[in-house]
């Protein structure tokens, strides 16, 4: 009998042990839940100076950033009805209190209409004013009152340095007013655009620029506009560390023409040249520069006395003037000459140093705007 009681005691002890094992997780969860409470919050302290600066720049600059949504016509293959469908989104910069919005040409190209949203949440129908595809720039205008418009603060891009901090604000993937930061990675970059061909003189940055950021501002650490974000270099179509922006000095030169005339007129001297054609002639002469192949009649170059290349009846080539410097800056190619002329405006006077029949000459040329292409 004593052994039977001992067995029962062991049985119940074992059963109690197994039950306690089974209930242990539940009991532990109950105990933890009874004691659960928010963790104490540690004091953060003051923001770092660079953080505070970034916050202030965003708060100051974001009202100057616009959200752009475009539509395009779509013909239904069944009903043959023409409807408007959303084509894409992009960003823009408030240029002035007259309602002009600067963006990229590729943002609105082929769009039937566009609506522009401002930081206060209001949206407006936009009217197309003008574009310069070779700079990937366009101007829209909205009917907002001057009190609702905060133009961007304009800076300079001529004095930028690689490594300088920059900030980008835009609407990537439709997420409005997103901020990214980075540095100037390189200057004077050239990219090839499907719409505009080669676009020259761009700022390269590692600040994240994604689809939808196009047309938005690139800012320096003082909150000034130093560029208009235009493109990314990425096999996947998303940001991969290389973005590009049109320098603000270019924007500040092109946009007034777009507002005034609807187009940008390149400053020209009125010559025709071709590096491939000229290369063997210049190599034989042992010279560097731009060989003038032809001078447009009545152009600034013609009035300044520049001479083009001639071919005699016997087939001999008599080289024309070789342009070697423009206002003291060396010229070694047609592309280089075009880029130098981009720094000027129609009506400016420049000095060309040319070599003619072995003699050096300096000729003053007043730039015009409606002559043959320089490329």
GROMACS .gro file of C-alpha atoms in nm:
model
  375
    1UNK     CA    1   0.000   0.000   0.000
    2UNK     CA    2   0.284   0.232   0.079
    3UNK     CA    3   0.435   0.162  -0.261
    4UNK     CA    4   0.105   0.236  -0.434
    5UNK     CA    5   0.081   0.581  -0.269
    6UNK     CA    6   0.438   0.656  -0.368
    7UNK     CA    7   0.358   0.572  -0.730
    8UNK     CA    8   0.053   0.801  -0.728
    9UNK     CA    9   0.262   1.078  -0.580
   10UNK     CA   10   0.524   1.037  -0.850
   11UNK     CA   11   0.254   1.028  -1.116
   12UNK     CA   12   0.098   1.355  -1.002
   13UNK     CA   13   0.438   1.516  -0.962
   14UNK     CA   14   0.530   1.420  -1.316
   15UNK     CA   15   0.193   1.541  -1.443
   16UNK     CA   16   0.236   1.873  -1.261
   17UNK     CA   17   0.583   1.908  -1.407
   18UNK     CA   18   0.461   1.847  -1.760
   19UNK     CA   19   0.171   2.090  -1.715
   20UNK     CA   20   0.409   2.356  -1.585
   21UNK     CA   21   0.636   2.302  -1.886
   22UNK     CA   22   0.339   2.337  -2.120
   23UNK     CA   23   0.216   2.652  -1.948
   24UNK     CA   24   0.559   2.812  -1.904
   25UNK     CA   25   0.548   3.019  -2.230
   26UNK     CA   26   0.196   3.139  -2.151
   27UNK     CA   27   0.288   3.227  -1.794
   28UNK     CA   28   0.603   3.408  -1.912
   29UNK     CA   29   0.402   3.603  -2.173
   30UNK     CA   30   0.145   3.693  -1.909
   31UNK     CA   31   0.416   3.809  -1.673
   32UNK     CA   32   0.588   4.013  -1.945
   33UNK     CA   33   0.262   4.171  -2.062
   34UNK     CA   34   0.178   4.273  -1.705
   35UNK     CA   35   0.509   4.456  -1.680
   36UNK     CA   36   0.520   4.597  -2.039
   37UNK     CA   37   0.542   4.974  -2.059
   38UNK     CA   38   0.705   5.232  -2.288
   39UNK     CA   39   1.081   5.255  -2.271
   40UNK     CA   40   1.219   5.575  -2.122
   41UNK     CA   41   1.312   5.833  -2.388
   42UNK     CA   42   1.674   5.946  -2.383
   43UNK     CA   43   1.738   6.316  -2.422
   44UNK     CA   44   1.872   6.385  -2.771
   45UNK     CA   45   2.041   6.715  -2.726
   46UNK     CA   46   2.082   6.982  -2.992
   47UNK     CA   47   2.089   6.894  -3.361
   48UNK     CA   48   2.428   6.903  -3.527
   49UNK     CA   49   2.501   7.225  -3.711
   50UNK     CA   50   2.494   7.058  -4.055
   51UNK     CA   51   2.161   6.888  -3.974
   52UNK     CA   52   2.005   7.215  -3.867
   53UNK     CA   53   2.136   7.384  -4.180
   54UNK     CA   54   1.986   7.113  -4.401
   55UNK     CA   55   1.649   7.142  -4.227
   56UNK     CA   56   1.647   7.519  -4.267
   57UNK     CA   57   1.741   7.496  -4.635
   58UNK     CA   58   1.457   7.251  -4.701
   59UNK     CA   59   1.203   7.463  -4.513
   60UNK     CA   60   1.313   7.776  -4.699
   61UNK     CA   61   1.351   7.626  -5.048
   62UNK     CA   62   1.064   7.377  -5.070
   63UNK     CA   63   0.795   7.647  -5.131
   64UNK     CA   64   0.988   7.727  -5.452
   65UNK     CA   65   0.950   7.370  -5.580
   66UNK     CA   66   0.655   7.275  -5.801
   67UNK     CA   67   0.496   6.939  -5.877
   68UNK     CA   68   0.416   6.882  -6.245
   69UNK     CA   69   0.174   6.623  -6.383
   70UNK     CA   70   0.129   6.590  -6.759
   71UNK     CA   71  -0.134   6.429  -6.980
   72UNK     CA   72  -0.123   6.304  -7.338
   73UNK     CA   73  -0.396   6.213  -7.588
   74UNK     CA   74  -0.487   5.846  -7.629
   75UNK     CA   75  -0.701   5.714  -7.914
   76UNK     CA   76  -0.915   5.416  -7.812
   77UNK     CA   77  -0.878   5.136  -8.070
   78UNK     CA   78  -1.238   5.026  -8.009
   79UNK     CA   79  -1.443   5.344  -7.978
   80UNK     CA   80  -1.198   5.567  -8.171
   81UNK     CA   81  -1.259   5.829  -7.902
   82UNK     CA   82  -0.972   6.057  -7.802
   83UNK     CA   83  -0.914   6.075  -7.427
   84UNK     CA   84  -0.653   6.234  -7.205
   85UNK     CA   85  -0.440   5.999  -6.997
   86UNK     CA   86  -0.173   6.076  -6.740
   87UNK     CA   87   0.165   6.075  -6.909
   88UNK     CA   88   0.405   6.133  -6.622
   89UNK     CA   89   0.519   6.351  -6.338
   90UNK     CA   90   0.813   6.577  -6.278
   91UNK     CA   91   0.931   6.874  -6.080
   92UNK     CA   92   0.975   7.243  -6.146
   93UNK     CA   93   1.116   7.560  -5.995
   94UNK     CA   94   0.921   7.879  -5.933
   95UNK     CA   95   1.116   8.134  -6.134
   96UNK     CA   96   0.937   8.462  -6.064
   97UNK     CA   97   0.619   8.612  -5.924
   98UNK     CA   98   0.467   8.631  -6.272
   99UNK     CA   99   0.395   8.258  -6.248
  100UNK     CA  100   0.678   8.121  -6.464
  101UNK     CA  101   0.784   7.767  -6.375
  102UNK     CA  102   1.114   7.628  -6.505
  103UNK     CA  103   1.139   7.255  -6.571
  104UNK     CA  104   1.302   7.010  -6.812
  105UNK     CA  105   1.196   6.990  -7.175
  106UNK     CA  106   1.174   6.611  -7.148
  107UNK     CA  107   0.920   6.645  -6.864
  108UNK     CA  108   0.661   6.817  -7.085
  109UNK     CA  109   0.769   6.708  -7.434
  110UNK     CA  110   0.478   6.542  -7.616
  111UNK     CA  111   0.239   6.631  -7.333
  112UNK     CA  112  -0.103   6.767  -7.429
  113UNK     CA  113  -0.149   6.956  -7.105
  114UNK     CA  114   0.009   6.998  -6.763
  115UNK     CA  115  -0.099   7.086  -6.413
  116UNK     CA  116   0.135   7.245  -6.163
  117UNK     CA  117   0.104   7.199  -5.790
  118UNK     CA  118   0.258   7.434  -5.536
  119UNK     CA  119   0.369   7.374  -5.180
  120UNK     CA  120   0.042   7.515  -5.041
  121UNK     CA  121  -0.150   7.227  -5.204
  122UNK     CA  122  -0.313   7.433  -5.479
  123UNK     CA  123  -0.287   7.316  -5.841
  124UNK     CA  124  -0.311   7.518  -6.161
  125UNK     CA  125  -0.345   7.455  -6.531
  126UNK     CA  126  -0.015   7.545  -6.697
  127UNK     CA  127   0.044   7.723  -7.026
  128UNK     CA  128   0.350   7.639  -7.235
  129UNK     CA  129   0.575   7.944  -7.284
  130UNK     CA  130   0.890   7.817  -7.454
  131UNK     CA  131   1.164   7.555  -7.460
  132UNK     CA  132   1.527   7.497  -7.549
  133UNK     CA  133   1.564   7.123  -7.618
  134UNK     CA  134   1.943   7.151  -7.656
  135UNK     CA  135   1.960   7.262  -7.292
  136UNK     CA  136   1.671   7.036  -7.180
  137UNK     CA  137   1.490   7.341  -7.040
  138UNK     CA  138   1.129   7.456  -7.070
  139UNK     CA  139   0.913   7.727  -6.916
  140UNK     CA  140   0.547   7.699  -6.815
  141UNK     CA  141   0.323   7.968  -6.672
  142UNK     CA  142   0.045   7.937  -6.416
  143UNK     CA  143  -0.219   8.183  -6.304
  144UNK     CA  144  -0.126   8.191  -5.936
  145UNK     CA  145  -0.126   8.525  -5.757
  146UNK     CA  146   0.212   8.677  -5.676
  147UNK     CA  147   0.147   8.629  -5.304
  148UNK     CA  148   0.135   8.251  -5.352
  149UNK     CA  149   0.461   8.234  -5.546
  150UNK     CA  150   0.802   8.215  -5.382
  151UNK     CA  151   1.074   8.237  -5.648
  152UNK     CA  152   1.391   8.036  -5.594
  153UNK     CA  153   1.702   8.217  -5.474
  154UNK     CA  154   1.946   8.221  -5.766
  155UNK     CA  155   2.310   8.129  -5.712
  156UNK     CA  156   2.609   8.079  -5.941
  157UNK     CA  157   2.754   7.765  -6.099
  158UNK     CA  158   3.075   7.915  -6.238
  159UNK     CA  159   3.252   7.890  -5.903
  160UNK     CA  160   3.141   7.537  -5.807
  161UNK     CA  161   3.403   7.293  -5.683
  162UNK     CA  162   3.408   6.914  -5.686
  163UNK     CA  163   3.328   6.793  -5.335
  164UNK     CA  164   3.096   7.084  -5.254
  165UNK     CA  165   2.778   6.983  -5.068
  166UNK     CA  166   2.452   6.997  -5.265
  167UNK     CA  167   2.087   6.922  -5.196
  168UNK     CA  168   1.814   6.811  -5.439
  169UNK     CA  169   1.440   6.857  -5.386
  170UNK     CA  170   1.182   6.699  -5.610
  171UNK     CA  171   0.898   6.454  -5.654
  172UNK     CA  172   1.056   6.111  -5.723
  173UNK     CA  173   0.808   5.839  -5.819
  174UNK     CA  174   0.523   6.077  -5.728
  175UNK     CA  175   0.638   6.124  -5.366
  176UNK     CA  176   0.628   6.500  -5.344
  177UNK     CA  177   0.884   6.723  -5.174
  178UNK     CA  178   1.156   6.466  -5.113
  179UNK     CA  179   1.503   6.581  -5.008
  180UNK     CA  180   1.835   6.415  -5.087
  181UNK     CA  181   2.188   6.533  -5.022
  182UNK     CA  182   2.527   6.470  -5.177
  183UNK     CA  183   2.823   6.647  -5.331
  184UNK     CA  184   2.931   6.783  -5.666
  185UNK     CA  185   3.096   6.476  -5.820
  186UNK     CA  186   3.224   6.636  -6.142
  187UNK     CA  187   3.177   6.941  -6.363
  188UNK     CA  188   3.133   7.008  -6.735
  189UNK     CA  189   2.986   6.667  -6.816
  190UNK     CA  190   2.821   6.579  -7.148
  191UNK     CA  191   2.532   6.335  -7.183
  192UNK     CA  192   2.334   6.214  -7.484
  193UNK     CA  193   1.959   6.267  -7.465
  194UNK     CA  194   1.714   6.091  -7.695
  195UNK     CA  195   1.520   6.416  -7.728
  196UNK     CA  196   1.789   6.682  -7.726
  197UNK     CA  197   2.098   6.505  -7.858
  198UNK     CA  198   2.413   6.602  -7.672
  199UNK     CA  199   2.367   6.824  -7.366
  200UNK     CA  200   2.691   6.988  -7.255
  201UNK     CA  201   2.837   7.153  -6.947
  202UNK     CA  202   2.632   6.961  -6.689
  203UNK     CA  203   2.696   6.928  -6.316
  204UNK     CA  204   2.740   6.569  -6.198
  205UNK     CA  205   2.624   6.484  -5.845
  206UNK     CA  206   2.573   6.180  -5.623
  207UNK     CA  207   2.264   6.333  -5.458
  208UNK     CA  208   1.988   6.080  -5.531
  209UNK     CA  209   1.794   6.182  -5.842
  210UNK     CA  210   1.517   5.947  -5.953
  211UNK     CA  211   1.236   5.963  -6.209
  212UNK     CA  212   1.016   6.252  -6.101
  213UNK     CA  213   1.310   6.460  -5.975
  214UNK     CA  214   1.362   6.596  -6.326
  215UNK     CA  215   1.312   6.972  -6.337
  216UNK     CA  216   1.363   7.017  -5.964
  217UNK     CA  217   1.629   7.233  -5.800
  218UNK     CA  218   1.985   7.145  -5.711
  219UNK     CA  219   2.086   7.372  -5.422
  220UNK     CA  220   2.414   7.465  -5.257
  221UNK     CA  221   2.470   7.477  -4.881
  222UNK     CA  222   2.346   7.837  -4.877
  223UNK     CA  223   2.010   7.729  -5.021
  224UNK     CA  224   2.075   7.895  -5.358
  225UNK     CA  225   1.969   7.740  -5.687
  226UNK     CA  226   2.281   7.613  -5.867
  227UNK     CA  227   2.121   7.377  -6.119
  228UNK     CA  228   1.808   7.213  -6.259
  229UNK     CA  229   1.815   6.835  -6.214
  230UNK     CA  230   1.786   6.676  -6.555
  231UNK     CA  231   1.893   6.313  -6.578
  232UNK     CA  232   2.042   6.004  -6.418
  233UNK     CA  233   2.288   5.751  -6.549
  234UNK     CA  234   2.147   5.409  -6.463
  235UNK     CA  235   2.100   5.079  -6.649
  236UNK     CA  236   1.794   5.008  -6.432
  237UNK     CA  237   1.630   5.349  -6.467
  238UNK     CA  238   1.666   5.424  -6.096
  239UNK     CA  239   1.935   5.616  -5.913
  240UNK     CA  240   2.275   5.447  -5.912
  241UNK     CA  241   2.501   5.723  -5.783
  242UNK     CA  242   2.530   5.945  -6.090
  243UNK     CA  243   2.291   6.232  -6.157
  244UNK     CA  244   2.317   6.545  -6.370
  245UNK     CA  245   2.191   6.902  -6.351
  246UNK     CA  246   2.185   7.196  -6.592
  247UNK     CA  247   2.406   7.470  -6.437
  248UNK     CA  248   2.216   7.771  -6.312
  249UNK     CA  249   2.437   8.008  -6.515
  250UNK     CA  250   2.300   7.837  -6.827
  251UNK     CA  251   1.946   7.847  -6.688
  252UNK     CA  252   1.977   8.216  -6.603
  253UNK     CA  253   2.091   8.290  -6.958
  254UNK     CA  254   1.839   8.073  -7.145
  255UNK     CA  255   1.519   8.122  -6.944
  256UNK     CA  256   1.483   8.500  -7.003
  257UNK     CA  257   1.492   8.433  -7.380
  258UNK     CA  258   1.229   8.159  -7.342
  259UNK     CA  259   1.003   8.395  -7.148
  260UNK     CA  260   1.054   8.684  -7.390
  261UNK     CA  261   1.060   8.500  -7.724
  262UNK     CA  262   0.948   8.142  -7.664
  263UNK     CA  263   1.283   8.009  -7.781
  264UNK     CA  264   1.653   8.042  -7.714
  265UNK     CA  265   1.863   8.194  -7.990
  266UNK     CA  266   2.224   8.080  -7.972
  267UNK     CA  267   2.484   8.354  -8.013
  268UNK     CA  268   2.656   8.295  -8.347
  269UNK     CA  269   2.935   8.442  -8.553
  270UNK     CA  270   2.815   8.301  -8.882
  271UNK     CA  271   3.076   8.050  -8.993
  272UNK     CA  272   3.068   7.687  -9.095
  273UNK     CA  273   3.332   7.445  -8.971
  274UNK     CA  274   3.379   7.071  -8.938
  275UNK     CA  275   3.654   6.914  -8.727
  276UNK     CA  276   3.667   6.595  -8.934
  277UNK     CA  277   3.709   6.787  -9.259
  278UNK     CA  278   3.953   7.036  -9.112
  279UNK     CA  279   4.176   6.788  -8.925
  280UNK     CA  280   4.398   6.682  -9.220
  281UNK     CA  281   4.441   7.043  -9.336
  282UNK     CA  282   4.537   7.165  -8.988
  283UNK     CA  283   4.767   6.866  -8.939
  284UNK     CA  284   4.951   6.949  -9.261
  285UNK     CA  285   4.985   7.310  -9.147
  286UNK     CA  286   5.093   7.203  -8.798
  287UNK     CA  287   4.821   7.417  -8.638
  288UNK     CA  288   4.550   7.384  -8.377
  289UNK     CA  289   4.222   7.572  -8.384
  290UNK     CA  290   3.905   7.596  -8.590
  291UNK     CA  291   3.947   7.621  -8.964
  292UNK     CA  292   3.684   7.848  -9.117
  293UNK     CA  293   3.542   7.652  -9.409
  294UNK     CA  294   3.272   7.900  -9.508
  295UNK     CA  295   3.151   8.243  -9.398
  296UNK     CA  296   2.781   8.318  -9.411
  297UNK     CA  297   2.715   8.633  -9.620
  298UNK     CA  298   2.608   8.937  -9.419
  299UNK     CA  299   2.686   8.757  -9.094
  300UNK     CA  300   2.894   8.903  -8.808
  301UNK     CA  301   3.192   8.701  -8.931
  302UNK     CA  302   3.149   8.845  -9.281
  303UNK     CA  303   3.127   9.199  -9.149
  304UNK     CA  304   3.438   9.143  -8.932
  305UNK     CA  305   3.634   9.025  -9.236
  306UNK     CA  306   3.682   8.655  -9.160
  307UNK     CA  307   3.784   8.453  -9.464
  308UNK     CA  308   3.671   8.102  -9.548
  309UNK     CA  309   3.855   7.818  -9.718
  310UNK     CA  310   3.866   7.825 -10.100
  311UNK     CA  311   3.920   7.558 -10.362
  312UNK     CA  312   4.088   7.671 -10.685
  313UNK     CA  313   3.986   7.560 -11.029
  314UNK     CA  314   4.278   7.315 -11.029
  315UNK     CA  315   4.156   7.159 -10.705
  316UNK     CA  316   4.410   7.320 -10.472
  317UNK     CA  317   4.286   7.410 -10.123
  318UNK     CA  318   4.361   7.757  -9.993
  319UNK     CA  319   4.297   7.742  -9.617
  320UNK     CA  320   4.085   8.012  -9.461
  321UNK     CA  321   4.132   8.176  -9.124
  322UNK     CA  322   4.217   7.952  -8.832
  323UNK     CA  323   4.045   8.070  -8.512
  324UNK     CA  324   4.280   7.999  -8.222
  325UNK     CA  325   4.145   8.210  -7.935
  326UNK     CA  326   3.821   8.378  -7.832
  327UNK     CA  327   3.871   8.662  -7.583
  328UNK     CA  328   4.206   8.509  -7.493
  329UNK     CA  329   4.071   8.155  -7.435
  330UNK     CA  330   4.224   7.886  -7.657
  331UNK     CA  331   3.999   7.720  -7.913
  332UNK     CA  332   4.090   7.374  -8.039
  333UNK     CA  333   3.763   7.240  -8.179
  334UNK     CA  334   3.426   7.343  -8.313
  335UNK     CA  335   3.259   7.204  -8.002
  336UNK     CA  336   3.490   7.413  -7.788
  337UNK     CA  337   3.404   7.724  -7.988
  338UNK     CA  338   3.032   7.657  -7.945
  339UNK     CA  339   3.073   7.610  -7.572
  340UNK     CA  340   3.267   7.935  -7.542
  341UNK     CA  341   3.004   8.126  -7.738
  342UNK     CA  342   2.737   7.988  -7.502
  343UNK     CA  343   2.882   8.212  -7.231
  344UNK     CA  344   2.779   8.521  -7.427
  345UNK     CA  345   2.456   8.676  -7.548
  346UNK     CA  346   2.345   8.803  -7.886
  347UNK     CA  347   2.484   9.157  -7.928
  348UNK     CA  348   2.801   9.098  -7.723
  349UNK     CA  349   3.133   9.179  -7.889
  350UNK     CA  350   3.416   8.926  -7.873
  351UNK     CA  351   3.774   8.928  -7.997
  352UNK     CA  352   3.889   8.644  -8.221
  353UNK     CA  353   4.259   8.573  -8.261
  354UNK     CA  354   4.305   8.415  -8.602
  355UNK     CA  355   4.593   8.297  -8.814
  356UNK     CA  356   4.575   8.399  -9.180
  357UNK     CA  357   4.851   8.303  -9.423
  358UNK     CA  358   5.094   8.271  -9.134
  359UNK     CA  359   5.011   8.614  -8.991
  360UNK     CA  360   4.820   8.662  -8.664
  361UNK     CA  361   4.525   8.898  -8.656
  362UNK     CA  362   4.275   9.009  -8.393
  363UNK     CA  363   3.921   9.069  -8.516
  364UNK     CA  364   3.628   9.208  -8.318
  365UNK     CA  365   3.297   9.033  -8.387
  366UNK     CA  366   2.955   9.137  -8.260
  367UNK     CA  367   2.756   8.818  -8.206
  368UNK     CA  368   2.435   8.764  -8.397
  369UNK     CA  369   2.159   8.510  -8.364
  370UNK     CA  370   2.024   8.388  -8.698
  371UNK     CA  371   2.304   8.227  -8.894
  372UNK     CA  372   2.418   7.883  -8.996
  373UNK     CA  373   2.473   7.623  -8.727
  374UNK     CA  374   2.819   7.601  -8.580
  375UNK     CA  375   2.825   7.222  -8.570
   0.00000   0.00000   0.00000
